[in-house]
mmCIF file of N, CA and C in Angstrom:
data_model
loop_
_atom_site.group_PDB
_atom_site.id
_atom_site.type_symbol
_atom_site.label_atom_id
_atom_site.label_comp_id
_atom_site.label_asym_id
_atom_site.label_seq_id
_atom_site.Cartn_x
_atom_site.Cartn_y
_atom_site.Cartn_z
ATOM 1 N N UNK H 1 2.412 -3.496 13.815
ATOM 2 C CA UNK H 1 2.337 -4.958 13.892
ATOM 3 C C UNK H 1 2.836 -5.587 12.591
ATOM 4 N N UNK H 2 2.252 -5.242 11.693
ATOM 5 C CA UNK H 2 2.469 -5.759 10.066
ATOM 6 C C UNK H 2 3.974 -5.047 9.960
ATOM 7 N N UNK H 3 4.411 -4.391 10.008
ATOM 8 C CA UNK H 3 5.512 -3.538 9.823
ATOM 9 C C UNK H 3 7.096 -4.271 10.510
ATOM 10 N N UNK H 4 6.721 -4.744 11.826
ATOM 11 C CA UNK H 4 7.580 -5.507 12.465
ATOM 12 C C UNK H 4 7.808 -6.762 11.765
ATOM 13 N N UNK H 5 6.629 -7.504 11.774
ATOM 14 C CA UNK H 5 6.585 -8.571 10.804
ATOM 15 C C UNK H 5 7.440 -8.494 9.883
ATOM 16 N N UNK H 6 7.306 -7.578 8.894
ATOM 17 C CA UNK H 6 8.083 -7.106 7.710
ATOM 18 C C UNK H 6 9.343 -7.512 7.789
ATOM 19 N N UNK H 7 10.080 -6.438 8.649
ATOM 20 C CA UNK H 7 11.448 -6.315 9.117
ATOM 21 C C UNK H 7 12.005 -7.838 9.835
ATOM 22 N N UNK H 8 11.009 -8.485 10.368
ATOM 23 C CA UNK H 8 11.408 -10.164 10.858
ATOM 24 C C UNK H 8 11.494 -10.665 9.704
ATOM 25 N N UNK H 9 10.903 -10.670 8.081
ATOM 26 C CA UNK H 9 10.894 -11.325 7.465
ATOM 27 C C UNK H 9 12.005 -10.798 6.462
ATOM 28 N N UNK H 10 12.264 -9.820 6.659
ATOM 29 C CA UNK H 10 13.674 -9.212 6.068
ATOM 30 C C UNK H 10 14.860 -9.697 6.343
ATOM 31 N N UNK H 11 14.758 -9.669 8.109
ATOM 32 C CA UNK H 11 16.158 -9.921 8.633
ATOM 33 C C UNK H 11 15.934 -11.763 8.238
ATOM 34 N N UNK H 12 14.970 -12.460 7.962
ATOM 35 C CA UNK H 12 14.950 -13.664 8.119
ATOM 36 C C UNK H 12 15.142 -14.390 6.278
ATOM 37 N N UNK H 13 15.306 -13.448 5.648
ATOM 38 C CA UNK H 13 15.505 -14.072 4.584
ATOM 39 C C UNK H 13 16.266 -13.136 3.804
ATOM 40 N N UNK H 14 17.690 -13.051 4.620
ATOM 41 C CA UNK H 14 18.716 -11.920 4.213
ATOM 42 C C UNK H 14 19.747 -12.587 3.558
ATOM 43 N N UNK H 15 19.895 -14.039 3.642
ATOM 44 C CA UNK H 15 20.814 -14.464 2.959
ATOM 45 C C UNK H 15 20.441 -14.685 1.631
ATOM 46 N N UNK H 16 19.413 -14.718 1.364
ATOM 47 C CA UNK H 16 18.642 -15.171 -0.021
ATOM 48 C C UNK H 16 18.612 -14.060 -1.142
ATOM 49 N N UNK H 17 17.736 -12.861 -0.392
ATOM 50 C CA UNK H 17 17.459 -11.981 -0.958
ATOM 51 C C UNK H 17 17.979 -10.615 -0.609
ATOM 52 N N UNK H 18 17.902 -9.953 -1.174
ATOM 53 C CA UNK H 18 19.221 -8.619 -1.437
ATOM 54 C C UNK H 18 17.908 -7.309 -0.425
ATOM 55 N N UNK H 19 18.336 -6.478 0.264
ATOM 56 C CA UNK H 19 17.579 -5.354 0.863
ATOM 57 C C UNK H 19 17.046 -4.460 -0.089
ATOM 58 N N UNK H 20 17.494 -4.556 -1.180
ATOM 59 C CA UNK H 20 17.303 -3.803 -2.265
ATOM 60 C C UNK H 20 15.649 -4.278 -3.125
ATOM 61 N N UNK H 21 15.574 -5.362 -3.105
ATOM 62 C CA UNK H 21 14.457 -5.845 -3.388
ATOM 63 C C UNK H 21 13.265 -5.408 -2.377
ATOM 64 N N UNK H 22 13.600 -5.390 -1.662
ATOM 65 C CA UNK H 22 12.619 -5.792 -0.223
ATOM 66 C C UNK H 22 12.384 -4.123 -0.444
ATOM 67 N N UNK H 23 13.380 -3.570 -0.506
ATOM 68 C CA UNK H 23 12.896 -2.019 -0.029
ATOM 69 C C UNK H 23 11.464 -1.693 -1.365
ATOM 70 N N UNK H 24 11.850 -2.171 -2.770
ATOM 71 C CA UNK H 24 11.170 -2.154 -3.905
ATOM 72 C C UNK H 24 10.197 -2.685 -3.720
ATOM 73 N N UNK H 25 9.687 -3.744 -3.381
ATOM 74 C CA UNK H 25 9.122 -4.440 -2.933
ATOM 75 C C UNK H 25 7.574 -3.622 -1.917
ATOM 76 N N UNK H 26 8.384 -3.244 -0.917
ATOM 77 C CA UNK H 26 7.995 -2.624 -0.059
ATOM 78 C C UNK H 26 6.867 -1.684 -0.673
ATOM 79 N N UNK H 27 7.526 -0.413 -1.211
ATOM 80 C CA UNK H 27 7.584 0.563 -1.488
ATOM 81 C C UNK H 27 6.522 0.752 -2.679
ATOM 82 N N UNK H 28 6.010 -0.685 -3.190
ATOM 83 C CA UNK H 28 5.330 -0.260 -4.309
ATOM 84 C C UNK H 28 3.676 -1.077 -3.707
ATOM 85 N N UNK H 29 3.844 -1.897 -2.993
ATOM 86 C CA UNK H 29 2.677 -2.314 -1.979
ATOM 87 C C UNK H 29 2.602 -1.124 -1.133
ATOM 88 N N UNK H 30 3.110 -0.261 -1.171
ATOM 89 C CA UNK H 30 2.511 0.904 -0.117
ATOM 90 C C UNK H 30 1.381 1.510 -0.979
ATOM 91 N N UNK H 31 2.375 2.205 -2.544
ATOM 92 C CA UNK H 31 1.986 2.949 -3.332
ATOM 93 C C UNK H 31 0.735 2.486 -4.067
ATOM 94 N N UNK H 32 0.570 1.164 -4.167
ATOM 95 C CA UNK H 32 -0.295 0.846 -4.620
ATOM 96 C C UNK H 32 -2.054 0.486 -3.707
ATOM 97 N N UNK H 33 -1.289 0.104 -2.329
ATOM 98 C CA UNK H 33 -2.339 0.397 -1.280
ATOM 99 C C UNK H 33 -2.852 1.878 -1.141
ATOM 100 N N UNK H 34 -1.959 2.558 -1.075
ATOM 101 C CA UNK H 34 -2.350 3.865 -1.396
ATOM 102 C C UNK H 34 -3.105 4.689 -2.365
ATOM 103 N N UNK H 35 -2.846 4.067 -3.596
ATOM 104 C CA UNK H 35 -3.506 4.397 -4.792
ATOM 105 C C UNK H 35 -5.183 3.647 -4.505
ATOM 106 N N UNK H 36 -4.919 2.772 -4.494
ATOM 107 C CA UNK H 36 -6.390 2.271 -4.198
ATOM 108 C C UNK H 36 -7.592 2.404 -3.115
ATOM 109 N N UNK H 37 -7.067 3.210 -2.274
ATOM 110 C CA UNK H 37 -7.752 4.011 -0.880
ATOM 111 C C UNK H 37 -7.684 5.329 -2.050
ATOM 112 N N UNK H 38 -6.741 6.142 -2.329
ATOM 113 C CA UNK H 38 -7.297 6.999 -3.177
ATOM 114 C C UNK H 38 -8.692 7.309 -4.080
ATOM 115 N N UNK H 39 -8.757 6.556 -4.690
ATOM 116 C CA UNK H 39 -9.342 6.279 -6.015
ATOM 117 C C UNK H 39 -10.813 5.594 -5.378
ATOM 118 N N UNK H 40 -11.059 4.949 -4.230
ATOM 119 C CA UNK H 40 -11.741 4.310 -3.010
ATOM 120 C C UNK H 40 -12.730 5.591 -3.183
ATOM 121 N N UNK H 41 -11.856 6.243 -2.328
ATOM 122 C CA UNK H 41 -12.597 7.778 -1.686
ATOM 123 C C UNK H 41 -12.752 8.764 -2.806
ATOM 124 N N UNK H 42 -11.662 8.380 -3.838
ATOM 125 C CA UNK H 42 -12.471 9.606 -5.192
ATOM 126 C C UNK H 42 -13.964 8.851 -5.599
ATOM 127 N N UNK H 43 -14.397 7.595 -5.592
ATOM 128 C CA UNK H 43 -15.536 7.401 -6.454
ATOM 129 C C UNK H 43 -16.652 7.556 -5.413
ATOM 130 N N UNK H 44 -15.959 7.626 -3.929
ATOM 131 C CA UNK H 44 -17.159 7.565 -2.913
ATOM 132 C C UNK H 44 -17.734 9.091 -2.972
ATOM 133 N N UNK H 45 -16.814 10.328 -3.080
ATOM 134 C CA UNK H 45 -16.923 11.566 -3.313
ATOM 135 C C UNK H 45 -17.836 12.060 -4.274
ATOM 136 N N UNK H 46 -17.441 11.514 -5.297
ATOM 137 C CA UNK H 46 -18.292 12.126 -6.662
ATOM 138 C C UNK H 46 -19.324 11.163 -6.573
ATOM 139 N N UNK H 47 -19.385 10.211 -5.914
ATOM 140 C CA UNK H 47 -21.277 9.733 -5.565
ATOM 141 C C UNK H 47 -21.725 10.912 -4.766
ATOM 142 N N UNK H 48 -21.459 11.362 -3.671
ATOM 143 C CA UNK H 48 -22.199 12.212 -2.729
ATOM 144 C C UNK H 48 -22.344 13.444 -3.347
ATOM 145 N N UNK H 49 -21.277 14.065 -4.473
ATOM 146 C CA UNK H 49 -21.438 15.108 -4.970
ATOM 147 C C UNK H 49 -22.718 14.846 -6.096
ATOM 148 N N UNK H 50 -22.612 13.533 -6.528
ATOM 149 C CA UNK H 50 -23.800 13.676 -7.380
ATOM 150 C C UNK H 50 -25.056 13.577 -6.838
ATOM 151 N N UNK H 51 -25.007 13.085 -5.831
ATOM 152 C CA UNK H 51 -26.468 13.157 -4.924
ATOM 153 C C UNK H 51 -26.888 14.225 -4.192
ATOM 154 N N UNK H 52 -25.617 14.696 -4.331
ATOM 155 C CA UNK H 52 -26.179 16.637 -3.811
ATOM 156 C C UNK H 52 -26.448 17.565 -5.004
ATOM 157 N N UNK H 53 -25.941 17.426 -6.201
ATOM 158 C CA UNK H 53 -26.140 17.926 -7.544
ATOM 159 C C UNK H 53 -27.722 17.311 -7.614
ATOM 160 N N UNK H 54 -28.229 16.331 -7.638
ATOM 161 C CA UNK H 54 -29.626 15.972 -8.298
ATOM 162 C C UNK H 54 -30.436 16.516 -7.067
#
């Protein structure tokens, strides 16, 4: 859904802005959504590990 969106808002503001951006763009809102679900589930982890340690 969000993804289509994307690509509508790509093809819709192609005269303006270069694909090259958009892909950068893209690509670092992934990485960074990603990083932060990471790091999410590392602090949720080492809670449960510490509550199984005590």
């Amino acid at each position: 859904m969000t993804f289509s969106v994307y690509i509508f808002l790509l093809t819709f503001n192609k005269e303006r802005t270069t694909f090259s951006t958009h892909i950068k763009y893209g690509s670092r809102l992934f990485f960074e959504s990603v990083s932060a679900l990471s790091i999410i589930n590392f602090e949720r982890y080492s809670l449960m590990s510490n509550f199984v340690v005590f």
